[in-house]
PDB file of C-alpha atoms in Angstrom:
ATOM      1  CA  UNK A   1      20.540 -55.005   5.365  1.00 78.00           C
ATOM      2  CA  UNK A   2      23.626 -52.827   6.498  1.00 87.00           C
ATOM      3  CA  UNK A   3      21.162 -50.594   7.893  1.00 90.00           C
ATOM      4  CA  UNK A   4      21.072 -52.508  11.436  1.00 93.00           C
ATOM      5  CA  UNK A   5      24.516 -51.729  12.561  1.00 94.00           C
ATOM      6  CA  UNK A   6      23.849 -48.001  11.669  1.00 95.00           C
ATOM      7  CA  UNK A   7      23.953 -45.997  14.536  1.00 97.00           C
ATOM      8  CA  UNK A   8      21.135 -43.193  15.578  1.00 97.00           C
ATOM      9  CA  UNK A   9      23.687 -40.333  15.779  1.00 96.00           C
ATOM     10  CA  UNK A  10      27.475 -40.324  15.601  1.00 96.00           C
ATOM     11  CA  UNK A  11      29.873 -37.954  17.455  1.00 97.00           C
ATOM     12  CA  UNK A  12      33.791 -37.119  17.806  1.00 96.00           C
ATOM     13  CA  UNK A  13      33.609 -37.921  21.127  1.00 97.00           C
ATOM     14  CA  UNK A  14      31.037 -39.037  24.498  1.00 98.00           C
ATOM     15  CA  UNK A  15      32.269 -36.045  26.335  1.00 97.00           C
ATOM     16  CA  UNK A  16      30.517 -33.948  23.330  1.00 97.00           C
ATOM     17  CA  UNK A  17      27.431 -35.103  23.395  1.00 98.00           C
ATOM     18  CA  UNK A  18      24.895 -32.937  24.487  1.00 98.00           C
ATOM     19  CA  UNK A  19      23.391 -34.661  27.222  1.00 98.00           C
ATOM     20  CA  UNK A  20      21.167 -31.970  28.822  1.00 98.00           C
ATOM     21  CA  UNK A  21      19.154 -32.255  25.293  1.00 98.00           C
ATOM     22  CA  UNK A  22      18.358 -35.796  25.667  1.00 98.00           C
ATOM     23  CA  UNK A  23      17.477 -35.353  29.362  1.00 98.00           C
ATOM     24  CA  UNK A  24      15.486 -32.829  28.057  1.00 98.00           C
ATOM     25  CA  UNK A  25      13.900 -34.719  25.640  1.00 98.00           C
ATOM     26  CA  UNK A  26      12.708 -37.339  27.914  1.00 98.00           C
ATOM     27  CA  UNK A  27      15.905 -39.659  28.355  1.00 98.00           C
ATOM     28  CA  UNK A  28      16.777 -41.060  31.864  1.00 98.00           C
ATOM     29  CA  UNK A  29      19.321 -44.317  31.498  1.00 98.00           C
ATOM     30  CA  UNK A  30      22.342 -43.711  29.530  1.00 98.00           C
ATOM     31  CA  UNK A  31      24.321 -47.652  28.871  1.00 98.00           C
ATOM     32  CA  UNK A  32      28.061 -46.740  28.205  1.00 98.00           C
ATOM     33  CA  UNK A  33      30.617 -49.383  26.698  1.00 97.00           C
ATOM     34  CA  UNK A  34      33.899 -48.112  28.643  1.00 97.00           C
ATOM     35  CA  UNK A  35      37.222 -49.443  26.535  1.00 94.00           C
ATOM     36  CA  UNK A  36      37.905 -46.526  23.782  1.00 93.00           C
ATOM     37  CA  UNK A  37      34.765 -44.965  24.349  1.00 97.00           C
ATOM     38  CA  UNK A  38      35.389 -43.407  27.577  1.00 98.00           C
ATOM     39  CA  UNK A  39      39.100 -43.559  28.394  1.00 97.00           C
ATOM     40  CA  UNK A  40      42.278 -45.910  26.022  1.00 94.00           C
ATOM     41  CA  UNK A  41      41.563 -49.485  25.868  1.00 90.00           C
ATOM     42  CA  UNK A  42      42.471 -50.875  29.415  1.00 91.00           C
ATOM     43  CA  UNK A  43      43.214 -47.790  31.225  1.00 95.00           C
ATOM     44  CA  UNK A  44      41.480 -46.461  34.322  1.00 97.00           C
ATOM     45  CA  UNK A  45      39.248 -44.375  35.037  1.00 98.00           C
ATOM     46  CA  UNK A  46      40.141 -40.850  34.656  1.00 97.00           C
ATOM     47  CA  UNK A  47      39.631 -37.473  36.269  1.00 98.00           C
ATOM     48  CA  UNK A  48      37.512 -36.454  33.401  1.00 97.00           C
ATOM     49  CA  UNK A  49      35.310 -39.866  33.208  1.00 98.00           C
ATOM     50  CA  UNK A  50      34.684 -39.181  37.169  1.00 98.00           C
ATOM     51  CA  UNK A  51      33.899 -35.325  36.662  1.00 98.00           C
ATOM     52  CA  UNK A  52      31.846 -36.541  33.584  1.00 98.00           C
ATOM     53  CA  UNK A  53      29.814 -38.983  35.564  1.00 98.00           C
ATOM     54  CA  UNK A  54      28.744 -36.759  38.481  1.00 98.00           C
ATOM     55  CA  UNK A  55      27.978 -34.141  35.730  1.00 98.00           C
ATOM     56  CA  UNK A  56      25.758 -36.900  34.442  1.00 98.00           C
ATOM     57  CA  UNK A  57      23.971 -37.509  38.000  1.00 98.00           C
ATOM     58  CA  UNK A  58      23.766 -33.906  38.254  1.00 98.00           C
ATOM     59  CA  UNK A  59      21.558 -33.921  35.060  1.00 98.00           C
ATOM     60  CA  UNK A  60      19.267 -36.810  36.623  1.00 98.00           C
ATOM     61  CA  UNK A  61      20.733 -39.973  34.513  1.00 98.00           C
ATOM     62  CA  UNK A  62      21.321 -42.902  35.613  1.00 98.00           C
ATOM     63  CA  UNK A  63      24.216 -44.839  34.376  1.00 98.00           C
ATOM     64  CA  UNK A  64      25.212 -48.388  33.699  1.00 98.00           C
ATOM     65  CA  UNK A  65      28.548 -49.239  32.063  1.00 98.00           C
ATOM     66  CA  UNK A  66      28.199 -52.804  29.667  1.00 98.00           C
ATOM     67  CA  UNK A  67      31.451 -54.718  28.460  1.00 97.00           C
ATOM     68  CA  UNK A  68      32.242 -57.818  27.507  1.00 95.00           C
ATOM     69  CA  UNK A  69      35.579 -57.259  29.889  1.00 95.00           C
ATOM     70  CA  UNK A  70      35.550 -59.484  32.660  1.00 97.00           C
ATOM     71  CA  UNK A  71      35.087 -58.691  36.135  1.00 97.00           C
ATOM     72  CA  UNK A  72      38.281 -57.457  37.290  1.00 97.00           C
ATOM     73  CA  UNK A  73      38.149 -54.627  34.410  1.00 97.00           C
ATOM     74  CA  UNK A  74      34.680 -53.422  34.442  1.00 98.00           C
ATOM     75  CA  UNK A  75      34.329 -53.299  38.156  1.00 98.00           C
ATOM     76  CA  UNK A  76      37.238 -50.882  39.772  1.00 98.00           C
ATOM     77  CA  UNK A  77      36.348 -48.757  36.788  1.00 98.00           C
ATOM     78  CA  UNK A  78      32.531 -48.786  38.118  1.00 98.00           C
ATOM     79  CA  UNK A  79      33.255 -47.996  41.225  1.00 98.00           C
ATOM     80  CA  UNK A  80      35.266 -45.097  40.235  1.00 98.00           C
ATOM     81  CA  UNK A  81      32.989 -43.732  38.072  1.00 98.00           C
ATOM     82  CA  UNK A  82      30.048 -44.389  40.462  1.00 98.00           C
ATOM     83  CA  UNK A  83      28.072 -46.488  38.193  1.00 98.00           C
ATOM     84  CA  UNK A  84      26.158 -49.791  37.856  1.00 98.00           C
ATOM     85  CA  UNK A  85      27.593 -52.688  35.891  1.00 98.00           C
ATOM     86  CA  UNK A  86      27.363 -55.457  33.633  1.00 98.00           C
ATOM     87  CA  UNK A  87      30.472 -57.628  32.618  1.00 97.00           C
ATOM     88  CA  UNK A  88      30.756 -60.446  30.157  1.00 97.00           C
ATOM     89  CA  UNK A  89      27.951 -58.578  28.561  1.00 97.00           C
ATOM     90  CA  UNK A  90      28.224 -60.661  25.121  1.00 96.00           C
ATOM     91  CA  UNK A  91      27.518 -58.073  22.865  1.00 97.00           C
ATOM     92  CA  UNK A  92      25.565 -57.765  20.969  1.00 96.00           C
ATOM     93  CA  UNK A  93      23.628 -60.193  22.557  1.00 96.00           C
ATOM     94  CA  UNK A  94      20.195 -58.140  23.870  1.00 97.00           C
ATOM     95  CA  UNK A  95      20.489 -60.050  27.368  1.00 97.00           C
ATOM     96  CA  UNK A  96      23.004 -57.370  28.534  1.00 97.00           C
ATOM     97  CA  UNK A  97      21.201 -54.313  27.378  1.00 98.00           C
ATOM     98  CA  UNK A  98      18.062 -55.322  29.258  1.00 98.00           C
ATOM     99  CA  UNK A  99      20.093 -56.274  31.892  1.00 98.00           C
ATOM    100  CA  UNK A 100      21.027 -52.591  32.106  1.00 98.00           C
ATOM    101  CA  UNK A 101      18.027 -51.510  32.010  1.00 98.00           C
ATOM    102  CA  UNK A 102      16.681 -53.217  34.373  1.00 98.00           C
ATOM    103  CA  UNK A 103      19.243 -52.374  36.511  1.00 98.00           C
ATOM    104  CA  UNK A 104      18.359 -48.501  36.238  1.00 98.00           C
ATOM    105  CA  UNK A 105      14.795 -49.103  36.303  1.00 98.00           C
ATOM    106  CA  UNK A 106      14.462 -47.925  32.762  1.00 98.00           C
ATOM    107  CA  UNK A 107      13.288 -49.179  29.398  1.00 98.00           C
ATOM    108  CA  UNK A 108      13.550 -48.780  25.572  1.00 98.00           C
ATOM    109  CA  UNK A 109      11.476 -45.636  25.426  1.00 98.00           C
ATOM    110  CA  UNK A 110      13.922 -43.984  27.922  1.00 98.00           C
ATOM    111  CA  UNK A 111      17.340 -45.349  27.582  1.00 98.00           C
ATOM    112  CA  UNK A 112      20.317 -44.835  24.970  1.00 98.00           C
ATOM    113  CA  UNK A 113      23.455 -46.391  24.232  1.00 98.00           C
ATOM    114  CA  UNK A 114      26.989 -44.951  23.454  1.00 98.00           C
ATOM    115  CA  UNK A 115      29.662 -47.143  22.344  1.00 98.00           C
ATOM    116  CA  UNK A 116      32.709 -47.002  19.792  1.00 95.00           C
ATOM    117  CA  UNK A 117      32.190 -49.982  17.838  1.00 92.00           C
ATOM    118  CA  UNK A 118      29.603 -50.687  15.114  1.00 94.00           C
ATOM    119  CA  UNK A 119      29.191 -55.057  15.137  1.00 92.00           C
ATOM    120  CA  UNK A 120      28.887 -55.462  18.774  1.00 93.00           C
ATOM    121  CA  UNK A 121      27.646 -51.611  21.094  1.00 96.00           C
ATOM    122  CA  UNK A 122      25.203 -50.053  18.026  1.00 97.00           C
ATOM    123  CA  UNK A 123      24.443 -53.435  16.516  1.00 97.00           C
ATOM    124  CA  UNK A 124      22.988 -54.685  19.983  1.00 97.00           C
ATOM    125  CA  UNK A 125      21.679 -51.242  21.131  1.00 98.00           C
ATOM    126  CA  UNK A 126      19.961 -51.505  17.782  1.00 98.00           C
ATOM    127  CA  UNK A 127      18.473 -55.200  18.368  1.00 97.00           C
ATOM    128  CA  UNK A 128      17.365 -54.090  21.621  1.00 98.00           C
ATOM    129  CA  UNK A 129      15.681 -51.393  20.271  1.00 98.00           C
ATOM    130  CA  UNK A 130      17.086 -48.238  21.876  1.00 98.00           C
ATOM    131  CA  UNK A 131      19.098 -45.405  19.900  1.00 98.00           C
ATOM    132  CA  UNK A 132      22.803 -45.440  19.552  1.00 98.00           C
ATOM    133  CA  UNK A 133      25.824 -42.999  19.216  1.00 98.00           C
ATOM    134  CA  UNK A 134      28.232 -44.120  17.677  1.00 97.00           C
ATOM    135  CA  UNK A 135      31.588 -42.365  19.087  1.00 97.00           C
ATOM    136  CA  UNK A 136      35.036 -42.016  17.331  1.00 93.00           C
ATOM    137  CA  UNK A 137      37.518 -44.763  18.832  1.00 92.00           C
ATOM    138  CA  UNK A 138      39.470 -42.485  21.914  1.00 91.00           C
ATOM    139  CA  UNK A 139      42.856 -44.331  20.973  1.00 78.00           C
ATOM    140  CA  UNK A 140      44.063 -46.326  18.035  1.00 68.00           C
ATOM    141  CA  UNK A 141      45.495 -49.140  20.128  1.00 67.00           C
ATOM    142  CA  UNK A 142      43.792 -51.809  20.192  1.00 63.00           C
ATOM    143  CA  UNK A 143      43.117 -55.549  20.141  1.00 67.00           C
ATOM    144  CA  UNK A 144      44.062 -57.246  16.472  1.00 63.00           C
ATOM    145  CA  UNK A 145      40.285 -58.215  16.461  1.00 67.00           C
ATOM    146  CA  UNK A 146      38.955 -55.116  17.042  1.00 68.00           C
ATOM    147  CA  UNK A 147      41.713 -53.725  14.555  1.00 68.00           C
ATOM    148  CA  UNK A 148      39.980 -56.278  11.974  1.00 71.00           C
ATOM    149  CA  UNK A 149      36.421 -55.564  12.477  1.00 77.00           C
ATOM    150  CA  UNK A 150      37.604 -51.329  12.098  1.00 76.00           C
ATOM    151  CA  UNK A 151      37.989 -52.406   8.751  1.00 74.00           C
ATOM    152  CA  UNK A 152      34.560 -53.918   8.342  1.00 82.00           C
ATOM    153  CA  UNK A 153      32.982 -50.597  10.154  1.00 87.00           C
ATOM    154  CA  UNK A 154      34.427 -48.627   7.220  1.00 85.00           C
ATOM    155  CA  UNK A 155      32.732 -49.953   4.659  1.00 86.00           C
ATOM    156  CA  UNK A 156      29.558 -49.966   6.894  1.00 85.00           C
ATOM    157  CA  UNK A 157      30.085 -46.026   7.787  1.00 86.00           C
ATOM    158  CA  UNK A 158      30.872 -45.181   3.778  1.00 89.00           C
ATOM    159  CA  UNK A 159      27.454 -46.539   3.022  1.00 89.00           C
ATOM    160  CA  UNK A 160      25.843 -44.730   6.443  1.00 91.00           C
ATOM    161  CA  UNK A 161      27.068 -41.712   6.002  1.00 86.00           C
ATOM    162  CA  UNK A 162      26.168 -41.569   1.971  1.00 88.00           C
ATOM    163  CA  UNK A 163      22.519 -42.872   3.685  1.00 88.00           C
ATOM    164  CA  UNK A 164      22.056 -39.495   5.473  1.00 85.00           C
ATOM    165  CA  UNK A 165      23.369 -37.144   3.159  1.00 79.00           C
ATOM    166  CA  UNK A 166      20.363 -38.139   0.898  1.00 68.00           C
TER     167      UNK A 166
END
């Protein structure tokens, strides 16, 4: 039962992933959830999530950042970063993940999600069928729901990672 909010992978952080392996592998559309998995919750885009995103292009991916953020969040980040959108996502609803894909012109056998939070980014990555990494939180500032549902993700990740050591 606990096994569909376990991610595919998990890393420290997005900008250790190896991406030229998954390109590599056969991976074109890479869906990103943006608030603690690419910069602090709320903050801009940075120098490093820019650099990161051209190195991305430079690969061949195609990106598409999904949040449940409104407009005015998701948006000036986008455009910073250089890549397509969805806001008001409703994650884990699967309407936003296809969405993505579509946008990219990809599809479950070629896209991958990466997202900080286990209930809403890996457990609708994981209904939509595509792999997930699951990425440590960037800050620990955040919302007092998402501060809840942390608490929730433990006991999910104690019985994950006791999953894979077998």
């Amino acid at each position: 039962m606990l096994q569909r909010f376990y991610p595919t992978i998990c890393a420290d952080s997005t900008y250790e992933i190896p991406f030229q392996k998954w390109y590599e592998r056969g991976y074109r559309g890479i869906i990103f959830d943006i608030d603690n998995t690419l910069v602090p919750h709320g903050a801009p885009a940075t120098k490093e999530a820019v650099d990161f995103f051209d190195q991305l292009r430079n690969i061949g991916f195609d990106t598409c950042l999904t949040s449940n953020n409104k407009e005015p969040r998701v948006a000036p980040f986008a455009k910073a970063v250089g890549s397509k959108y969805i806001y008001k996502a409703n994650k884990p609803s699967r309407s936003g993940y296809q969405k993505a894909m579509r946008l990219m012109g990809t599809d479950e056998t070629n896209t991958f999600f990466v997202g900080d939070q286990l209930f809403t980014d890996v457990y609708g990555a994981n209904r939509t069928g595509i792999p997930t990494i699951l990425v440590k939180p960037i800050h620990p500032k955040e919302e007092i729901q998402i501060v809840l549902k942390r608490y929730l993700e433990k006991m999910v990740l104690h019985f994950y990672y006791r999953s894979i050591k077998k």
